[in-house]
mmCIF file of C-alpha atoms in Angstrom:
data_model
loop_
_atom_site.group_PDB
_atom_site.id
_atom_site.type_symbol
_atom_site.label_atom_id
_atom_site.label_comp_id
_atom_site.label_asym_id
_atom_site.label_seq_id
_atom_site.Cartn_x
_atom_site.Cartn_y
_atom_site.Cartn_z
ATOM 1 C CA MET O 1 0.000 0.000 0.000
ATOM 2 C CA GLU O 2 1.153 3.501 -0.801
ATOM 3 C CA ILE O 3 -0.483 5.793 1.723
ATOM 4 C CA HIS O 4 0.517 9.408 2.262
ATOM 5 C CA MET O 5 0.312 11.410 5.482
ATOM 6 C CA ARG O 6 -1.749 14.028 3.686
ATOM 7 C CA GLN O 7 -4.413 11.439 2.844
ATOM 8 C CA LEU O 8 -4.643 10.310 6.478
ATOM 9 C CA ARG O 9 -5.012 13.880 7.714
ATOM 10 C CA TYR O 10 -7.683 14.528 5.114
ATOM 11 C CA PHE O 11 -9.496 11.359 6.207
ATOM 12 C CA VAL O 12 -9.495 12.460 9.872
ATOM 13 C CA ALA O 13 -10.829 15.923 8.938
ATOM 14 C CA VAL O 14 -13.701 14.512 6.892
ATOM 15 C CA ALA O 15 -14.484 11.937 9.598
ATOM 16 C CA GLU O 16 -14.643 14.638 12.268
ATOM 17 C CA GLU O 17 -16.585 17.162 10.187
ATOM 18 C CA LEU O 18 -18.767 14.604 8.376
ATOM 19 C CA SER O 19 -18.763 17.100 5.550
ATOM 20 C CA PHE O 20 -16.380 17.407 2.609
ATOM 21 C CA THR O 21 -17.198 21.112 2.368
ATOM 22 C CA ARG O 22 -16.378 21.907 5.987
ATOM 23 C CA ALA O 23 -13.319 19.608 5.941
ATOM 24 C CA ALA O 24 -11.982 21.413 2.841
ATOM 25 C CA GLN O 25 -12.503 24.777 4.534
ATOM 26 C CA ARG O 26 -10.760 23.552 7.665
ATOM 27 C CA LEU O 27 -7.807 22.256 5.676
ATOM 28 C CA HIS O 28 -7.697 25.273 3.332
ATOM 29 C CA VAL O 29 -7.816 23.042 0.255
ATOM 30 C CA ALA O 30 -10.174 22.688 -2.697
ATOM 31 C CA GLN O 31 -13.089 20.343 -2.073
ATOM 32 C CA GLN O 32 -12.470 18.582 -5.402
ATOM 33 C CA GLY O 33 -8.866 17.822 -4.429
ATOM 34 C CA LEU O 34 -9.932 16.610 -0.987
ATOM 35 C CA SER O 35 -12.486 14.226 -2.500
ATOM 36 C CA ALA O 36 -9.858 12.886 -4.910
ATOM 37 C CA GLN O 37 -7.428 12.182 -2.064
ATOM 38 C CA ILE O 38 -10.061 10.296 -0.068
ATOM 39 C CA ARG O 39 -10.924 8.172 -3.133
ATOM 40 C CA GLN O 40 -7.211 7.363 -3.608
ATOM 41 C CA LEU O 41 -6.948 6.354 0.066
ATOM 42 C CA GLU O 42 -9.991 4.068 -0.210
ATOM 43 C CA LYS O 43 -8.519 2.493 -3.345
ATOM 44 C CA ALA O 44 -5.118 1.938 -1.686
ATOM 45 C CA LEU O 45 -6.745 0.332 1.362
ATOM 46 C CA ASP O 46 -9.444 -1.475 -0.633
ATOM 47 C CA LEU O 47 -11.983 -0.125 1.870
ATOM 48 C CA VAL O 48 -15.099 2.021 1.748
ATOM 49 C CA LEU O 49 -14.590 4.620 4.465
ATOM 50 C CA PHE O 50 -17.607 6.881 3.987
ATOM 51 C CA THR O 51 -21.225 6.487 2.980
ATOM 52 C CA ARG O 52 -21.975 9.530 0.818
ATOM 53 C CA THR O 53 -25.359 10.946 -0.148
ATOM 54 C CA THR O 54 -26.271 14.343 -1.591
ATOM 55 C CA ARG O 55 -27.192 15.473 1.905
ATOM 56 C CA SER O 56 -24.838 13.690 4.296
ATOM 57 C CA VAL O 57 -21.520 11.954 4.850
ATOM 58 C CA GLU O 58 -21.272 9.094 7.330
ATOM 59 C CA LEU O 59 -18.411 6.879 8.436
ATOM 60 C CA THR O 60 -18.763 3.220 7.555
ATOM 61 C CA GLU O 61 -17.954 0.626 10.190
ATOM 62 C CA ALA O 62 -14.560 0.144 8.508
ATOM 63 C CA GLY O 63 -13.990 3.917 8.500
ATOM 64 C CA ALA O 64 -14.825 4.186 12.209
ATOM 65 C CA ALA O 65 -12.364 1.362 13.010
ATOM 66 C CA LEU O 66 -9.655 3.051 10.937
ATOM 67 C CA LEU O 67 -10.228 6.484 12.488
ATOM 68 C CA GLU O 68 -9.141 5.440 15.996
ATOM 69 C CA GLY O 69 -5.898 3.885 14.768
ATOM 70 C CA VAL O 70 -5.080 6.757 12.402
ATOM 71 C CA ARG O 71 -5.565 9.367 15.131
ATOM 72 C CA SER O 72 -3.187 7.439 17.399
ATOM 73 C CA ALA O 73 -0.628 6.981 14.611
ATOM 74 C CA LEU O 74 -0.686 10.657 13.654
ATOM 75 C CA THR O 75 -0.255 11.712 17.283
ATOM 76 C CA THR O 76 2.684 9.313 17.711
ATOM 77 C CA LEU O 77 4.317 10.544 14.518
ATOM 78 C CA GLU O 78 3.845 14.208 15.423
ATOM 79 C CA MET O 79 5.438 13.560 18.833
ATOM 80 C CA ALA O 80 8.363 11.770 17.161
ATOM 81 C CA VAL O 81 8.887 14.627 14.690
ATOM 82 C CA GLU O 82 8.795 17.208 17.469
ATOM 83 C CA GLY O 83 11.252 15.156 19.499
ATOM 84 C CA ALA O 84 13.597 15.045 16.503
ATOM 85 C CA ARG O 85 13.288 18.816 16.085
ATOM 86 C CA VAL O 86 14.108 19.369 19.758
ATOM 87 C CA ALA O 87 17.140 17.088 19.423
ATOM 88 C CA GLN O 88 18.305 18.980 16.354
ATOM 89 C CA ARG O 89 17.900 22.335 18.125
ATOM 90 C CA ARG O 90 19.823 20.966 21.094
ATOM 91 C CA GLU O 91 22.572 19.710 18.803
ATOM 92 C CA SER O 92 22.788 23.050 17.014
ATOM 93 C CA ASP O 93 23.094 24.835 20.377
ATOM 94 C CA ARG O 94 26.105 22.788 21.536
ATOM 95 C CA LEU O 95 29.649 22.331 20.269
ATOM 96 C CA VAL O 96 31.862 19.624 21.769
ATOM 97 C CA LEU O 97 35.522 20.707 21.692
ATOM 98 C CA GLY O 98 38.241 18.134 22.312
ATOM 99 C CA TYR O 99 41.782 19.071 23.255
ATOM 100 C CA LEU O 100 45.056 17.736 24.605
ATOM 101 C CA GLU O 101 47.042 19.390 27.405
ATOM 102 C CA GLY O 102 47.561 23.065 26.609
ATOM 103 C CA ALA O 103 44.883 23.109 23.881
ATOM 104 C CA ALA O 104 45.919 25.887 21.448
ATOM 105 C CA LEU O 105 48.006 27.600 24.158
ATOM 106 C CA THR O 106 47.566 31.391 24.175
ATOM 107 C CA LEU O 107 45.315 31.255 21.083
ATOM 108 C CA THR O 108 42.731 29.205 22.980
ATOM 109 C CA GLU O 109 41.076 32.031 24.899
ATOM 110 C CA PRO O 110 40.738 34.507 21.996
ATOM 111 C CA ILE O 111 39.360 31.777 19.716
ATOM 112 C CA LEU O 112 36.744 30.749 22.285
ATOM 113 C CA ALA O 113 35.911 34.380 23.092
ATOM 114 C CA ALA O 114 35.347 35.173 19.414
ATOM 115 C CA PHE O 115 33.232 32.038 18.951
ATOM 116 C CA ARG O 116 31.042 32.849 21.948
ATOM 117 C CA ALA O 117 30.610 36.431 20.743
ATOM 118 C CA GLN O 118 29.384 35.199 17.361
ATOM 119 C CA HIS O 119 27.271 32.353 18.820
ATOM 120 C CA PRO O 120 26.037 33.591 22.226
ATOM 121 C CA GLY O 121 23.411 30.855 22.490
ATOM 122 C CA VAL O 122 25.806 27.962 21.865
ATOM 123 C CA THR O 123 27.311 25.989 24.734
ATOM 124 C CA VAL O 124 30.933 24.924 24.210
ATOM 125 C CA ASP O 125 31.503 21.595 25.964
ATOM 126 C CA MET O 126 35.288 21.174 26.419
ATOM 127 C CA ARG O 127 36.720 17.670 26.879
ATOM 128 C CA GLN O 128 40.387 16.990 27.638
ATOM 129 C CA PHE O 129 42.111 13.865 26.319
ATOM 130 C CA THR O 130 45.384 12.188 27.278
ATOM 131 C CA TYR O 131 48.251 11.045 25.071
ATOM 132 C CA GLY O 132 46.330 7.788 24.721
ATOM 133 C CA GLU O 133 44.017 9.469 22.208
ATOM 134 C CA PRO O 134 46.051 11.926 20.096
ATOM 135 C CA ALA O 135 42.988 12.631 17.913
ATOM 136 C CA ALA O 136 41.262 14.082 21.022
ATOM 137 C CA GLY O 137 37.920 12.441 20.289
ATOM 138 C CA LEU O 138 37.835 13.048 16.517
ATOM 139 C CA GLU O 139 38.544 9.444 15.558
ATOM 140 C CA SER O 140 35.839 8.097 17.887
ATOM 141 C CA GLY O 141 33.392 10.835 16.888
ATOM 142 C CA THR O 142 32.803 11.955 20.486
ATOM 143 C CA VAL O 143 33.709 15.586 19.694
ATOM 144 C CA ASP O 144 32.733 17.998 16.929
ATOM 145 C CA VAL O 145 36.072 19.770 16.629
ATOM 146 C CA ALA O 146 39.404 19.570 18.453
ATOM 147 C CA PHE O 147 42.704 21.300 19.111
ATOM 148 C CA VAL O 148 45.199 18.592 18.146
ATOM 149 C CA ARG O 149 48.923 18.171 17.519
ATOM 150 C CA LEU O 150 50.201 16.435 14.415
ATOM 151 C CA PRO O 151 51.096 13.892 13.343
ATOM 152 C CA PHE O 152 48.772 11.022 14.145
ATOM 153 C CA CYS O 153 46.809 8.498 12.101
ATOM 154 C CA ALA O 154 43.892 10.542 10.825
ATOM 155 C CA ALA O 155 41.624 9.000 8.203
ATOM 156 C CA GLY O 156 38.705 11.270 7.326
ATOM 157 C CA ILE O 157 39.953 14.242 9.378
ATOM 158 C CA ARG O 158 40.826 17.704 8.056
ATOM 159 C CA PHE O 159 43.104 20.241 9.728
ATOM 160 C CA GLU O 160 43.544 24.004 9.882
ATOM 161 C CA PRO O 161 47.102 24.872 11.051
ATOM 162 C CA LEU O 162 47.393 27.414 13.871
ATOM 163 C CA PHE O 163 51.122 27.498 14.681
ATOM 164 C CA ALA O 164 54.238 25.319 14.831
ATOM 165 C CA GLU O 165 55.821 24.995 18.273
ATOM 166 C CA PRO O 166 59.539 24.206 18.765
ATOM 167 C CA LEU O 167 60.602 21.117 20.704
ATOM 168 C CA VAL O 168 62.565 20.838 23.927
ATOM 169 C CA ALA O 169 64.068 18.011 25.931
ATOM 170 C CA LEU O 170 63.238 17.568 29.592
ATOM 171 C CA VAL O 171 66.176 16.067 31.483
ATOM 172 C CA PRO O 172 66.925 15.503 35.191
ATOM 173 C CA ALA O 173 68.776 18.389 36.823
ATOM 174 C CA ALA O 174 71.788 16.118 37.457
ATOM 175 C CA HIS O 175 71.901 14.839 33.864
ATOM 176 C CA ARG O 176 75.123 15.175 31.863
ATOM 177 C CA LEU O 177 73.309 17.467 29.375
ATOM 178 C CA ALA O 178 71.582 19.623 31.976
ATOM 179 C CA GLU O 179 74.039 22.536 31.920
ATOM 180 C CA LEU O 180 74.150 22.903 28.134
ATOM 181 C CA PRO O 181 72.329 25.919 26.634
ATOM 182 C CA GLU O 182 70.756 23.625 24.023
ATOM 183 C CA VAL O 183 71.061 20.126 22.614
ATOM 184 C CA ARG O 184 70.799 18.489 19.209
ATOM 185 C CA VAL O 185 68.814 15.428 18.200
ATOM 186 C CA ARG O 186 71.946 13.247 18.103
ATOM 187 C CA ASP O 187 72.541 14.040 21.795
ATOM 188 C CA LEU O 188 69.244 12.349 22.696
ATOM 189 C CA LEU O 189 69.268 9.224 20.535
ATOM 190 C CA ASP O 190 70.947 6.932 23.089
ATOM 191 C CA GLU O 191 69.128 8.344 26.125
ATOM 192 C CA PRO O 192 66.489 6.262 27.946
ATOM 193 C CA LEU O 193 63.308 7.791 26.550
ATOM 194 C CA LEU O 194 59.871 8.379 27.998
ATOM 195 C CA GLY O 195 57.269 7.622 25.335
ATOM 196 C CA ALA O 196 53.548 8.308 25.155
ATOM 197 C CA ALA O 197 50.906 5.847 26.297
ATOM 198 C CA THR O 198 49.442 5.408 22.822
ATOM 199 C CA THR O 199 49.709 2.827 20.051
ATOM 200 C CA ASP O 200 49.382 5.440 17.297
ATOM 201 C CA PRO O 201 52.437 4.764 15.083
ATOM 202 C CA GLU O 202 52.684 8.251 13.566
ATOM 203 C CA TRP O 203 52.510 9.964 16.951
ATOM 204 C CA ASN O 204 55.157 7.672 18.422
ATOM 205 C CA ALA O 205 57.418 7.996 15.376
ATOM 206 C CA PHE O 206 57.487 11.793 15.710
ATOM 207 C CA TRP O 207 58.045 12.045 19.466
ATOM 208 C CA GLU O 208 60.530 9.155 19.553
ATOM 209 C CA LEU O 209 62.623 10.585 16.682
ATOM 210 C CA HIS O 210 62.246 7.512 14.469
ATOM 211 C CA ASP O 211 63.401 9.454 11.377
ATOM 212 C CA HIS O 212 66.809 9.962 13.010
ATOM 213 C CA ARG O 213 67.475 6.388 14.183
ATOM 214 C CA ASP O 214 68.359 4.589 10.920
ATOM 215 C CA GLY O 215 65.782 1.911 11.654
ATOM 216 C CA ARG O 216 66.954 1.240 15.211
ATOM 217 C CA PRO O 217 64.182 1.098 17.829
ATOM 218 C CA ALA O 218 63.886 3.952 20.298
ATOM 219 C CA PRO O 219 65.089 3.032 23.821
ATOM 220 C CA VAL O 220 61.695 3.686 25.426
ATOM 221 C CA VAL O 221 61.833 2.800 29.131
ATOM 222 C CA SER O 222 58.390 4.011 30.189
ATOM 223 C CA ARG O 223 55.199 5.429 28.706
ATOM 224 C CA SER O 224 53.122 8.288 30.108
ATOM 225 C CA SER O 225 49.616 9.675 29.620
ATOM 226 C CA SER O 226 50.321 13.349 30.350
ATOM 227 C CA LEU O 227 53.005 16.002 30.617
ATOM 228 C CA LEU O 228 52.643 16.065 34.385
ATOM 229 C CA GLU O 229 53.330 12.330 34.548
ATOM 230 C CA GLU O 230 56.390 12.828 32.344
ATOM 231 C CA LEU O 231 57.705 15.609 34.591
ATOM 232 C CA HIS O 232 57.435 13.390 37.659
ATOM 233 C CA LYS O 233 59.361 10.599 35.944
ATOM 234 C CA VAL O 234 62.056 12.929 34.599
ATOM 235 C CA SER O 235 62.533 14.506 38.031
ATOM 236 C CA VAL O 236 63.401 11.130 39.593
ATOM 237 C CA GLY O 237 65.693 10.070 36.776
ATOM 238 C CA VAL O 238 63.571 7.503 34.926
ATOM 239 C CA GLY O 239 64.501 8.986 31.559
ATOM 240 C CA VAL O 240 64.328 12.034 29.300
ATOM 241 C CA VAL O 241 61.407 13.198 27.198
ATOM 242 C CA LEU O 242 60.959 15.145 24.003
ATOM 243 C CA THR O 243 58.110 17.625 24.284
ATOM 244 C CA VAL O 244 57.072 21.157 23.298
ATOM 245 C CA ALA O 245 58.458 24.508 24.428
ATOM 246 C CA SER O 246 55.323 25.388 26.388
ATOM 247 C CA ALA O 247 56.309 22.677 28.889
ATOM 248 C CA ARG O 248 58.432 25.396 30.504
ATOM 249 C CA TRP O 249 55.192 26.908 31.795
ATOM 250 C CA MET O 250 55.006 23.933 34.196
ATOM 251 C CA PRO O 251 58.310 24.447 36.070
ATOM 252 C CA PHE O 252 59.112 21.319 38.056
ATOM 253 C CA PRO O 253 61.773 20.641 40.713
ATOM 254 C CA ARG O 254 64.929 18.917 39.433
ATOM 255 C CA VAL O 255 63.916 19.163 35.769
ATOM 256 C CA ARG O 256 65.820 21.141 33.122
ATOM 257 C CA VAL O 257 64.229 22.374 29.883
ATOM 258 C CA LEU O 258 66.683 22.277 26.950
ATOM 259 C CA PRO O 259 65.931 23.593 23.435
ATOM 260 C CA VAL O 260 66.541 20.988 20.726
ATOM 261 C CA ALA O 261 68.185 23.062 18.011
ATOM 262 C CA ASP O 262 67.620 20.804 15.001
ATOM 263 C CA ALA O 263 64.336 19.074 15.888
ATOM 264 C CA PRO O 264 61.257 19.594 13.707
ATOM 265 C CA HIS O 265 58.562 21.862 15.105
ATOM 266 C CA ASN O 266 55.256 20.425 16.233
ATOM 267 C CA GLN O 267 52.140 21.541 14.343
ATOM 268 C CA VAL O 268 49.137 22.648 16.430
ATOM 269 C CA THR O 269 45.895 22.583 14.461
ATOM 270 C CA VAL O 270 42.132 22.658 14.596
ATOM 271 C CA GLY O 271 40.817 19.286 13.425
ATOM 272 C CA TRP O 272 37.351 18.139 12.386
ATOM 273 C CA ARG O 273 35.773 15.144 10.690
ATOM 274 C CA VAL O 274 34.983 15.450 6.985
ATOM 275 C CA ASP O 275 31.699 13.563 7.517
ATOM 276 C CA HIS O 276 30.618 15.910 10.338
ATOM 277 C CA GLU O 277 31.266 19.370 8.908
ATOM 278 C CA THR O 278 28.240 21.089 10.420
ATOM 279 C CA PRO O 279 27.604 24.847 10.181
ATOM 280 C CA LEU O 280 28.865 25.252 13.767
ATOM 281 C CA VAL O 281 32.045 23.319 12.993
ATOM 282 C CA ARG O 282 32.668 25.418 9.879
ATOM 283 C CA SER O 283 32.105 28.580 11.904
ATOM 284 C CA PHE O 284 34.520 27.461 14.639
ATOM 285 C CA VAL O 285 37.248 26.662 12.112
ATOM 286 C CA ASP O 286 36.718 29.973 10.313
ATOM 287 C CA ILE O 287 36.888 31.890 13.594
ATOM 288 C CA ALA O 288 40.082 30.056 14.618
ATOM 289 C CA ARG O 289 41.620 30.968 11.259
ATOM 290 C CA ARG O 290 40.627 34.639 11.635
ATOM 291 C CA VAL O 291 41.960 34.848 15.199
ATOM 292 C CA ARG O 292 45.244 33.284 14.084
ATOM 293 C CA ASP O 293 45.612 35.756 11.211
ATOM 294 C CA ALA O 294 44.635 38.725 13.405
ATOM 295 C CA ASN O 295 47.327 37.920 15.994
ATOM 296 C CA PRO O 296 50.656 37.554 14.145
ATOM 297 C CA ASP O 297 52.672 38.747 17.160
ATOM 298 C CA LEU O 298 51.051 36.139 19.397
ATOM 299 C CA VAL O 299 51.697 33.402 16.836
ATOM 300 C CA ALA O 300 55.312 34.545 16.483
ATOM 301 C CA ARG O 301 55.863 34.296 20.248
ATOM 302 C CA LEU O 302 54.520 30.728 20.184
ATOM 303 C CA GLU O 303 56.708 29.743 17.260
ATOM 304 C CA GLN O 304 59.846 31.555 18.487
ATOM 305 C CA PRO O 305 59.497 31.587 22.287
ATOM 306 C CA ASP O 306 61.903 32.928 24.866
ATOM 307 C CA LEU O 307 62.833 29.606 26.449
ATOM 308 C CA ASP O 308 64.401 31.363 29.447
ATOM 309 C CA ASP O 309 60.996 32.766 30.367
ATOM 310 C CA CYS O 310 58.946 30.367 32.533
ATOM 311 C CA THR O 311 56.297 32.974 33.339
ATOM 312 C CA LEU O 312 52.827 31.594 32.726
ATOM 313 C CA PRO O 313 51.397 33.786 29.935
ATOM 314 C CA GLN O 314 48.088 35.553 30.223
ATOM 315 C CA HIS O 315 45.101 33.865 28.525
ATOM 316 C CA LEU O 316 46.631 30.370 28.657
#
């Protein structure tokens, strides 16, 4: 059977009015069109729903039986549609933002401030992730957009670069390298290394300097889920760790921060799923891009930081 919602609504109107004229007026349709729709419904159902005379319209027994079920079905459907509309409004009023430690550093606050100014009715739900999930919820689909660091395995995810942060080595204060003004990658290759608690091969390859090891495995002695965990381990001599320059904003007893002169910089980006590019996601990415471009001095300080300055910056 091919039955349309319009036909069922027309049927209910005629059944309640017991008049094609009044039903047509109630529905704001032509009486001829209404009559045609009822005939099509009767044909589809193979039922006679109304007894028609020149003076009256009456429900048949079959029509009366159908009326009760149709009313219930229409009410259920209308409730379901309204529930879906409420869910859609709720979804459009909420943006889930994933991030790793530090988020987008000093760009985080101006990006969020600009987004809230443009979307005052939208709630931004921020969710922090550990090293165990470098995609910060994008891969699992639990967030709409995320501040993430590259590289990691990222099928179906797009990125908008924000800045590239230089790398540093964290070493124990009593380490043989601790008093040097800076180190080079070759100085770290034989050191016991603290890796990240993730199985993502691209993430591990970058932070463990795989491109500099000529195929030799990195001497990883322990894996950590956060920068704070790494700092604790470095401070007691478990190993050294390669991380980003903003780690200096978490000064820790018995830990030295050493610039790595020839290490690649780490790219901080906004990421989002290609299959979930909603209007809110597009707006967030566009705002992040505009804030980045409007703050070249701020970006420059992130990309070329004063590594002797451990002062926590404003708007972190």
